[in-house]
């Protein structure tokens, strides 16, 4: 502790910020890599849905505070002996801290581009071929089931037909969507 007490006040302040912030950053990084939720644990008093495609991250979050303080403190320590003017050093440190937030924003934006949307949308089956799983009765007299492969996974969908009944293992084409869960098919 005598080493820190012998430092100039501004440099000592940078060190007092850098050490705990670096430890928190390391803990956050480890928790992120092992898959622990990175939520801030802060509940707002208002109902605001900020989790949409246009908002990849929240500007005022604990993680961004840590990123800002990390950039501010370590740049202040690094440039302390190089920049003689203390106000200029503080301004440069603040700008680098803001740059850390911006860099984090860019990294998160690139990571989000890697995300794959595998949600099933019934519209994606139109005009595609499928296999009858359970016999489909003639003239919309009842429903049968078809199997279709969408995005590498098999789906079972209720199906009807306008024509003759279609037996199991037959190949059909999906013509239209009748309701949310039922498609109209024709035998190939």
PDB file of C-alpha atoms in Angstrom:
ATOM      1  CA  UNK A   1       0.000   0.000   0.000  1.00  0.00           C
ATOM      2  CA  UNK A   2       2.941   2.335   0.503  1.00  0.00           C
ATOM      3  CA  UNK A   3       3.566   2.178  -3.249  1.00  0.00           C
ATOM      4  CA  UNK A   4       0.060   3.478  -4.012  1.00  0.00           C
ATOM      5  CA  UNK A   5       0.233   6.149  -1.322  1.00  0.00           C
ATOM      6  CA  UNK A   6       3.488   7.462  -2.838  1.00  0.00           C
ATOM      7  CA  UNK A   7       1.871   7.996  -6.257  1.00  0.00           C
ATOM      8  CA  UNK A   8       0.470  11.312  -7.430  1.00  0.00           C
ATOM      9  CA  UNK A   9      -3.273  11.656  -6.692  1.00  0.00           C
ATOM     10  CA  UNK A  10      -4.476  11.353 -10.320  1.00  0.00           C
ATOM     11  CA  UNK A  11      -2.367   8.276 -11.027  1.00  0.00           C
ATOM     12  CA  UNK A  12      -3.461   6.750  -7.713  1.00  0.00           C
ATOM     13  CA  UNK A  13      -7.125   7.374  -8.685  1.00  0.00           C
ATOM     14  CA  UNK A  14      -6.566   5.623 -12.017  1.00  0.00           C
ATOM     15  CA  UNK A  15      -5.069   2.624 -10.198  1.00  0.00           C
ATOM     16  CA  UNK A  16      -7.929   2.541  -7.664  1.00  0.00           C
ATOM     17  CA  UNK A  17     -10.364   2.398 -10.574  1.00  0.00           C
ATOM     18  CA  UNK A  18      -8.340  -0.038 -12.723  1.00  0.00           C
ATOM     19  CA  UNK A  19      -7.813  -2.844 -10.199  1.00  0.00           C
ATOM     20  CA  UNK A  20     -11.435  -3.549  -9.127  1.00  0.00           C
ATOM     21  CA  UNK A  21     -12.812  -2.841 -12.621  1.00  0.00           C
ATOM     22  CA  UNK A  22     -10.316  -5.291 -14.156  1.00  0.00           C
ATOM     23  CA  UNK A  23     -11.327  -7.976 -11.646  1.00  0.00           C
ATOM     24  CA  UNK A  24     -15.018  -7.409 -12.399  1.00  0.00           C
ATOM     25  CA  UNK A  25     -14.284  -7.500 -16.145  1.00  0.00           C
ATOM     26  CA  UNK A  26     -12.441 -10.819 -15.787  1.00  0.00           C
ATOM     27  CA  UNK A  27     -15.330 -12.279 -13.764  1.00  0.00           C
ATOM     28  CA  UNK A  28     -17.868 -11.034 -16.350  1.00  0.00           C
ATOM     29  CA  UNK A  29     -15.819 -12.557 -19.163  1.00  0.00           C
ATOM     30  CA  UNK A  30     -15.546 -15.926 -17.425  1.00  0.00           C
ATOM     31  CA  UNK A  31     -19.278 -15.950 -16.632  1.00  0.00           C
ATOM     32  CA  UNK A  32     -20.078 -15.049 -20.240  1.00  0.00           C
ATOM     33  CA  UNK A  33     -17.967 -17.916 -21.600  1.00  0.00           C
ATOM     34  CA  UNK A  34     -19.528 -20.481 -19.244  1.00  0.00           C
ATOM     35  CA  UNK A  35     -22.999 -19.330 -20.255  1.00  0.00           C
ATOM     36  CA  UNK A  36     -24.264 -17.499 -17.177  1.00  0.00           C
ATOM     37  CA  UNK A  37     -26.882 -14.887 -18.024  1.00  0.00           C
ATOM     38  CA  UNK A  38     -25.322 -11.471 -18.433  1.00  0.00           C
ATOM     39  CA  UNK A  39     -28.346  -9.461 -17.322  1.00  0.00           C
ATOM     40  CA  UNK A  40     -27.712  -6.517 -15.056  1.00  0.00           C
ATOM     41  CA  UNK A  41     -30.243  -7.633 -12.454  1.00  0.00           C
ATOM     42  CA  UNK A  42     -31.817  -4.187 -12.455  1.00  0.00           C
ATOM     43  CA  UNK A  43     -35.582  -3.900 -12.856  1.00  0.00           C
ATOM     44  CA  UNK A  44     -36.978  -0.662 -14.260  1.00  0.00           C
ATOM     45  CA  UNK A  45     -40.097   1.067 -12.926  1.00  0.00           C
ATOM     46  CA  UNK A  46     -41.439   1.459 -16.444  1.00  0.00           C
ATOM     47  CA  UNK A  47     -42.461  -0.936 -19.177  1.00  0.00           C
ATOM     48  CA  UNK A  48     -40.081  -0.476 -22.074  1.00  0.00           C
ATOM     49  CA  UNK A  49     -39.348  -3.204 -24.572  1.00  0.00           C
ATOM     50  CA  UNK A  50     -35.741  -2.515 -25.533  1.00  0.00           C
ATOM     51  CA  UNK A  51     -35.060  -6.057 -26.790  1.00  0.00           C
ATOM     52  CA  UNK A  52     -35.669  -5.601 -30.497  1.00  0.00           C
ATOM     53  CA  UNK A  53     -33.445  -5.715 -33.547  1.00  0.00           C
ATOM     54  CA  UNK A  54     -32.671  -1.996 -33.492  1.00  0.00           C
ATOM     55  CA  UNK A  55     -31.266  -2.106 -29.931  1.00  0.00           C
ATOM     56  CA  UNK A  56     -28.393  -4.602 -29.758  1.00  0.00           C
ATOM     57  CA  UNK A  57     -27.462  -3.486 -26.276  1.00  0.00           C
ATOM     58  CA  UNK A  58     -28.498  -1.016 -23.615  1.00  0.00           C
ATOM     59  CA  UNK A  59     -26.317   2.080 -23.421  1.00  0.00           C
ATOM     60  CA  UNK A  60     -26.630   2.472 -19.653  1.00  0.00           C
ATOM     61  CA  UNK A  61     -25.761  -0.949 -18.287  1.00  0.00           C
ATOM     62  CA  UNK A  62     -23.346  -2.295 -15.722  1.00  0.00           C
ATOM     63  CA  UNK A  63     -21.308  -3.999 -18.448  1.00  0.00           C
ATOM     64  CA  UNK A  64     -20.912  -0.727 -20.366  1.00  0.00           C
ATOM     65  CA  UNK A  65     -19.934   1.069 -17.165  1.00  0.00           C
ATOM     66  CA  UNK A  66     -17.223  -1.539 -16.611  1.00  0.00           C
ATOM     67  CA  UNK A  67     -16.052  -1.185 -20.240  1.00  0.00           C
ATOM     68  CA  UNK A  68     -15.909   2.601 -19.918  1.00  0.00           C
ATOM     69  CA  UNK A  69     -14.009   2.507 -16.618  1.00  0.00           C
ATOM     70  CA  UNK A  70     -11.647  -0.136 -17.992  1.00  0.00           C
ATOM     71  CA  UNK A  71     -10.720   2.065 -20.961  1.00  0.00           C
ATOM     72  CA  UNK A  72     -10.564   5.213 -18.837  1.00  0.00           C
ATOM     73  CA  UNK A  73      -8.351   3.799 -16.097  1.00  0.00           C
ATOM     74  CA  UNK A  74      -5.882   1.785 -18.133  1.00  0.00           C
ATOM     75  CA  UNK A  75      -5.419   4.536 -20.729  1.00  0.00           C
ATOM     76  CA  UNK A  76      -4.846   7.005 -17.894  1.00  0.00           C
ATOM     77  CA  UNK A  77      -2.220   4.708 -16.383  1.00  0.00           C
ATOM     78  CA  UNK A  78      -0.603   4.031 -19.767  1.00  0.00           C
ATOM     79  CA  UNK A  79      -0.384   7.666 -20.897  1.00  0.00           C
ATOM     80  CA  UNK A  80       0.315   9.235 -17.490  1.00  0.00           C
ATOM     81  CA  UNK A  81       4.047   9.654 -18.078  1.00  0.00           C
ATOM     82  CA  UNK A  82       3.648  10.495 -21.789  1.00  0.00           C
ATOM     83  CA  UNK A  83       1.123  13.350 -21.491  1.00  0.00           C
ATOM     84  CA  UNK A  84       2.255  16.199 -19.268  1.00  0.00           C
ATOM     85  CA  UNK A  85      -1.057  18.074 -19.182  1.00  0.00           C
ATOM     86  CA  UNK A  86      -3.403  16.457 -16.645  1.00  0.00           C
ATOM     87  CA  UNK A  87      -6.643  17.928 -18.148  1.00  0.00           C
ATOM     88  CA  UNK A  88      -5.591  16.631 -21.580  1.00  0.00           C
ATOM     89  CA  UNK A  89      -4.860  13.214 -20.050  1.00  0.00           C
ATOM     90  CA  UNK A  90      -8.321  13.124 -18.448  1.00  0.00           C
ATOM     91  CA  UNK A  91      -9.997  14.118 -21.745  1.00  0.00           C
ATOM     92  CA  UNK A  92      -8.057  11.464 -23.679  1.00  0.00           C
ATOM     93  CA  UNK A  93      -8.894   8.858 -21.010  1.00  0.00           C
ATOM     94  CA  UNK A  94     -12.608   9.695 -21.192  1.00  0.00           C
ATOM     95  CA  UNK A  95     -12.540   9.493 -25.001  1.00  0.00           C
ATOM     96  CA  UNK A  96     -10.803   6.104 -24.869  1.00  0.00           C
ATOM     97  CA  UNK A  97     -13.398   4.922 -22.317  1.00  0.00           C
ATOM     98  CA  UNK A  98     -16.167   5.970 -24.728  1.00  0.00           C
ATOM     99  CA  UNK A  99     -14.222   4.216 -27.480  1.00  0.00           C
ATOM    100  CA  UNK A 100     -14.313   1.004 -25.413  1.00  0.00           C
ATOM    101  CA  UNK A 101     -18.122   1.245 -25.260  1.00  0.00           C
ATOM    102  CA  UNK A 102     -18.264   1.848 -29.023  1.00  0.00           C
ATOM    103  CA  UNK A 103     -15.905  -1.088 -29.643  1.00  0.00           C
ATOM    104  CA  UNK A 104     -18.088  -3.329 -27.464  1.00  0.00           C
ATOM    105  CA  UNK A 105     -21.129  -2.151 -29.459  1.00  0.00           C
ATOM    106  CA  UNK A 106     -19.432  -3.094 -32.759  1.00  0.00           C
ATOM    107  CA  UNK A 107     -18.382  -6.503 -31.430  1.00  0.00           C
ATOM    108  CA  UNK A 108     -21.926  -7.241 -30.192  1.00  0.00           C
ATOM    109  CA  UNK A 109     -23.387  -6.149 -33.541  1.00  0.00           C
ATOM    110  CA  UNK A 110     -21.062  -8.561 -35.381  1.00  0.00           C
ATOM    111  CA  UNK A 111     -21.901 -11.385 -32.978  1.00  0.00           C
ATOM    112  CA  UNK A 112     -25.619 -10.804 -33.524  1.00  0.00           C
ATOM    113  CA  UNK A 113     -25.095 -11.230 -37.275  1.00  0.00           C
ATOM    114  CA  UNK A 114     -23.919 -14.761 -36.522  1.00  0.00           C
ATOM    115  CA  UNK A 115     -27.222 -15.626 -34.836  1.00  0.00           C
ATOM    116  CA  UNK A 116     -29.427 -17.965 -36.810  1.00  0.00           C
ATOM    117  CA  UNK A 117     -33.206 -17.643 -36.759  1.00  0.00           C
ATOM    118  CA  UNK A 118     -34.582 -21.180 -36.668  1.00  0.00           C
ATOM    119  CA  UNK A 119     -38.105 -20.295 -35.666  1.00  0.00           C
ATOM    120  CA  UNK A 120     -40.677 -22.216 -37.686  1.00  0.00           C
ATOM    121  CA  UNK A 121     -42.971 -20.091 -39.830  1.00  0.00           C
ATOM    122  CA  UNK A 122     -45.841 -21.878 -41.537  1.00  0.00           C
ATOM    123  CA  UNK A 123     -45.400 -19.627 -44.610  1.00  0.00           C
ATOM    124  CA  UNK A 124     -42.037 -21.277 -45.295  1.00  0.00           C
ATOM    125  CA  UNK A 125     -43.712 -24.554 -46.357  1.00  0.00           C
ATOM    126  CA  UNK A 126     -45.659 -23.142 -49.321  1.00  0.00           C
ATOM    127  CA  UNK A 127     -44.941 -24.779 -52.705  1.00  0.00           C
ATOM    128  CA  UNK A 128     -42.684 -27.390 -51.073  1.00  0.00           C
ATOM    129  CA  UNK A 129     -42.918 -31.168 -51.246  1.00  0.00           C
ATOM    130  CA  UNK A 130     -43.765 -33.282 -48.208  1.00  0.00           C
ATOM    131  CA  UNK A 131     -44.507 -36.893 -47.323  1.00  0.00           C
ATOM    132  CA  UNK A 132     -47.900 -38.024 -46.003  1.00  0.00           C
ATOM    133  CA  UNK A 133     -47.504 -39.401 -42.489  1.00  0.00           C
ATOM    134  CA  UNK A 134     -51.185 -40.140 -41.684  1.00  0.00           C
ATOM    135  CA  UNK A 135     -53.752 -40.702 -44.474  1.00  0.00           C
ATOM    136  CA  UNK A 136     -55.502 -37.536 -45.639  1.00  0.00           C
ATOM    137  CA  UNK A 137     -59.281 -38.020 -46.214  1.00  0.00           C
ATOM    138  CA  UNK A 138     -60.830 -36.913 -49.541  1.00  0.00           C
ATOM    139  CA  UNK A 139     -62.625 -33.609 -50.167  1.00  0.00           C
ATOM    140  CA  UNK A 140     -61.661 -31.907 -46.895  1.00  0.00           C
ATOM    141  CA  UNK A 141     -63.611 -34.567 -44.942  1.00  0.00           C
ATOM    142  CA  UNK A 142     -60.932 -34.622 -42.243  1.00  0.00           C
ATOM    143  CA  UNK A 143     -57.292 -33.972 -41.577  1.00  0.00           C
ATOM    144  CA  UNK A 144     -54.240 -36.108 -41.995  1.00  0.00           C
ATOM    145  CA  UNK A 145     -50.625 -35.374 -41.261  1.00  0.00           C
ATOM    146  CA  UNK A 146     -47.629 -34.632 -43.442  1.00  0.00           C
ATOM    147  CA  UNK A 147     -43.929 -34.559 -42.637  1.00  0.00           C
ATOM    148  CA  UNK A 148     -41.668 -31.895 -44.072  1.00  0.00           C
ATOM    149  CA  UNK A 149     -38.048 -30.989 -43.543  1.00  0.00           C
ATOM    150  CA  UNK A 150     -37.558 -27.281 -42.845  1.00  0.00           C
ATOM    151  CA  UNK A 151     -34.132 -25.869 -41.914  1.00  0.00           C
ATOM    152  CA  UNK A 152     -32.809 -29.346 -41.216  1.00  0.00           C
ATOM    153  CA  UNK A 153     -35.571 -30.444 -38.827  1.00  0.00           C
ATOM    154  CA  UNK A 154     -38.690 -32.502 -39.512  1.00  0.00           C
ATOM    155  CA  UNK A 155     -42.101 -31.014 -38.799  1.00  0.00           C
ATOM    156  CA  UNK A 156     -45.488 -32.684 -38.677  1.00  0.00           C
ATOM    157  CA  UNK A 157     -48.301 -30.516 -39.999  1.00  0.00           C
ATOM    158  CA  UNK A 158     -52.035 -31.196 -40.230  1.00  0.00           C
ATOM    159  CA  UNK A 159     -53.160 -31.357 -43.857  1.00  0.00           C
ATOM    160  CA  UNK A 160     -56.329 -31.543 -45.955  1.00  0.00           C
ATOM    161  CA  UNK A 161     -56.938 -32.104 -49.658  1.00  0.00           C
ATOM    162  CA  UNK A 162     -59.624 -31.110 -52.194  1.00  0.00           C
ATOM    163  CA  UNK A 163     -59.274 -34.261 -54.288  1.00  0.00           C
ATOM    164  CA  UNK A 164     -59.146 -37.990 -53.561  1.00  0.00           C
ATOM    165  CA  UNK A 165     -57.798 -39.346 -50.296  1.00  0.00           C
ATOM    166  CA  UNK A 166     -54.013 -39.549 -50.119  1.00  0.00           C
ATOM    167  CA  UNK A 167     -52.428 -42.617 -48.544  1.00  0.00           C
ATOM    168  CA  UNK A 168     -49.456 -42.703 -46.177  1.00  0.00           C
ATOM    169  CA  UNK A 169     -45.969 -42.442 -47.727  1.00  0.00           C
ATOM    170  CA  UNK A 170     -47.283 -40.495 -50.741  1.00  0.00           C
ATOM    171  CA  UNK A 171     -45.497 -37.353 -51.851  1.00  0.00           C
ATOM    172  CA  UNK A 172     -47.553 -34.157 -51.917  1.00  0.00           C
ATOM    173  CA  UNK A 173     -47.084 -30.477 -52.691  1.00  0.00           C
ATOM    174  CA  UNK A 174     -48.316 -27.856 -50.258  1.00  0.00           C
ATOM    175  CA  UNK A 175     -50.669 -25.545 -52.155  1.00  0.00           C
ATOM    176  CA  UNK A 176     -51.899 -23.108 -49.513  1.00  0.00           C
ATOM    177  CA  UNK A 177     -52.342 -22.459 -45.828  1.00  0.00           C
ATOM    178  CA  UNK A 178     -55.945 -22.960 -44.757  1.00  0.00           C
ATOM    179  CA  UNK A 179     -55.672 -21.988 -41.089  1.00  0.00           C
ATOM    180  CA  UNK A 180     -52.815 -21.358 -38.686  1.00  0.00           C
ATOM    181  CA  UNK A 181     -52.095 -25.099 -38.316  1.00  0.00           C
ATOM    182  CA  UNK A 182     -53.609 -26.732 -41.421  1.00  0.00           C
ATOM    183  CA  UNK A 183     -52.277 -26.766 -44.995  1.00  0.00           C
ATOM    184  CA  UNK A 184     -53.964 -27.724 -48.270  1.00  0.00           C
ATOM    185  CA  UNK A 185     -51.992 -30.313 -50.274  1.00  0.00           C
ATOM    186  CA  UNK A 186     -52.168 -31.983 -53.683  1.00  0.00           C
ATOM    187  CA  UNK A 187     -50.773 -35.371 -54.613  1.00  0.00           C
ATOM    188  CA  UNK A 188     -47.845 -35.311 -57.014  1.00  0.00           C
TER     189      UNK A 188
END
